[in-house]
mmCIF file of C-alpha atoms in Angstrom:
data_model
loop_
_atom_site.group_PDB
_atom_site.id
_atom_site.type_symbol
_atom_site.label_atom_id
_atom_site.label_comp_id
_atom_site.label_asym_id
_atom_site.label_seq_id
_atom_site.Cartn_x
_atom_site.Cartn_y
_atom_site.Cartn_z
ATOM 1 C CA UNK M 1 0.000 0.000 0.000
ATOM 2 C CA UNK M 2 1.787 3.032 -1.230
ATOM 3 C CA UNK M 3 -1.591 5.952 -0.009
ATOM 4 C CA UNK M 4 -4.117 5.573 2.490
ATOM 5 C CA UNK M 5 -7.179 8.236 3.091
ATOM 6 C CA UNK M 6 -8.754 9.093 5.746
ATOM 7 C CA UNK M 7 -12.320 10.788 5.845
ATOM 8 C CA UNK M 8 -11.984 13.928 8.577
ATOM 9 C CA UNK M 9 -15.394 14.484 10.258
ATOM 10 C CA UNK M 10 -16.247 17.306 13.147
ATOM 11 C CA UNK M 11 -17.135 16.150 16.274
ATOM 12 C CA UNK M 12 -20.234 16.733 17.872
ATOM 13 C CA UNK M 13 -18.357 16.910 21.114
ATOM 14 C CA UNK M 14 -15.617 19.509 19.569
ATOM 15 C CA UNK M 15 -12.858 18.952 17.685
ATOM 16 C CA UNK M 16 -12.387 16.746 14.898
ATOM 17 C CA UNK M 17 -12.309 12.816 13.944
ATOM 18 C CA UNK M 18 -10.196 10.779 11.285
ATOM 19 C CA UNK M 19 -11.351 7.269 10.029
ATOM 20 C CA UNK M 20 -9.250 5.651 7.651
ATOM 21 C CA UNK M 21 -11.112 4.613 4.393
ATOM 22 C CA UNK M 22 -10.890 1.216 2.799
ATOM 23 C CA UNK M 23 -10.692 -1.456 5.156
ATOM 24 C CA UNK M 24 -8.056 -0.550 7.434
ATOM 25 C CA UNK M 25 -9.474 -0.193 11.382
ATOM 26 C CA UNK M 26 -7.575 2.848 11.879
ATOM 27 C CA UNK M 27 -9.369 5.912 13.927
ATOM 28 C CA UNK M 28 -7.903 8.586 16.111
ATOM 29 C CA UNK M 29 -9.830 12.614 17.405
ATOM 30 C CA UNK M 30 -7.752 16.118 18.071
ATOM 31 C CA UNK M 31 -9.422 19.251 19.532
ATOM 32 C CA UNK M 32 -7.905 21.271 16.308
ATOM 33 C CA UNK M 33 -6.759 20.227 12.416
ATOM 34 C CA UNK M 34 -3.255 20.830 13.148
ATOM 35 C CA UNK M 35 -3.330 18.447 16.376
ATOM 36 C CA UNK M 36 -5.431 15.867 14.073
ATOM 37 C CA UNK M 37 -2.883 15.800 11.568
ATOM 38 C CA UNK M 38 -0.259 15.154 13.825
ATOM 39 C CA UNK M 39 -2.509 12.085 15.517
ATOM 40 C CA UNK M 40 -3.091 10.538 12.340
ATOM 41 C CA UNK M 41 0.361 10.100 11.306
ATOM 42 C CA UNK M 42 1.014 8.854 14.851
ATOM 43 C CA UNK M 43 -1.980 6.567 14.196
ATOM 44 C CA UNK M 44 -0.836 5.389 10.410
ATOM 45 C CA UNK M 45 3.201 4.593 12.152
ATOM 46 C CA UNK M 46 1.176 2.399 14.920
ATOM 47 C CA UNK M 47 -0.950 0.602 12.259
ATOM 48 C CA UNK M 48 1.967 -0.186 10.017
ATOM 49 C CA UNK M 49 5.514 -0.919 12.413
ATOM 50 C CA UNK M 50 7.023 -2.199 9.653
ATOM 51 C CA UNK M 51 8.059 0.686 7.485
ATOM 52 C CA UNK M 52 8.086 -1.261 4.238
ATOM 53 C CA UNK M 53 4.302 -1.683 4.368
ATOM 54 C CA UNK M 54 3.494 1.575 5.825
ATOM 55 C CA UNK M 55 1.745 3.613 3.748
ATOM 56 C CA UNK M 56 4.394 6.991 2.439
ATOM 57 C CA UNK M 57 1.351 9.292 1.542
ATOM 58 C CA UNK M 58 -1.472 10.163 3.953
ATOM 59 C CA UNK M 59 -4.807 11.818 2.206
ATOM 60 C CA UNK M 60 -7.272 13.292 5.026
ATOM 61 C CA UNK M 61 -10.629 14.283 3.127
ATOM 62 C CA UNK M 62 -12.723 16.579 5.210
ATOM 63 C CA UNK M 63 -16.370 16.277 4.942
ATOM 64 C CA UNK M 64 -18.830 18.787 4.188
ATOM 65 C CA UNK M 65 -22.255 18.396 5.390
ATOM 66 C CA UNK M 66 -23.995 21.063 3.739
ATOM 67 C CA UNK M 67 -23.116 19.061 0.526
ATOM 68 C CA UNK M 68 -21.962 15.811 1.697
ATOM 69 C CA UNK M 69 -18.705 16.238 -0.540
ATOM 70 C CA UNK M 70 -15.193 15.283 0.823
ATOM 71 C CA UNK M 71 -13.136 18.457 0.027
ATOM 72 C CA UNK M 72 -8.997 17.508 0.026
ATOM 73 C CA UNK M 73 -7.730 19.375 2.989
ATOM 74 C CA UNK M 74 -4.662 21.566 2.527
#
């Protein structure tokens, strides 16, 4: 697996949650983007020890509910 994407969500609590998409049980929350970036790699390294099989690009999608469209975040 060379890319793995993750669908970015706000939380109804606060902050913001990351679910990986496609089949891999990967999930991890921050109070802000910048923190939730930071988890998810965390997350991704945790997932995949072995660093030949870890995925070298991370996608987060954020989702928009007024149109239910993932939007790439920057």
């Amino acid at each position: 697996m060379t890319e793995i994407v993750f669908l970015v969500e706000d939380d109804p609590d606060g902050g913001y949650t990351a679910r990986a998409l496609g089949g891999e049980s990967i999930f991890t929350q921050a109070d802000d983007l910048k923190s939730l970036r930071e988890m998810v790699r965390d997350a991704v390294h945790c997932h995949f020890p072995e660093n030949q099989t870890r995925p070298k690009i991370i996608h987060l999608h954020q989702f928009d509910p007024n149109g239910g469209i993932r939007q790439p975040m920057r």
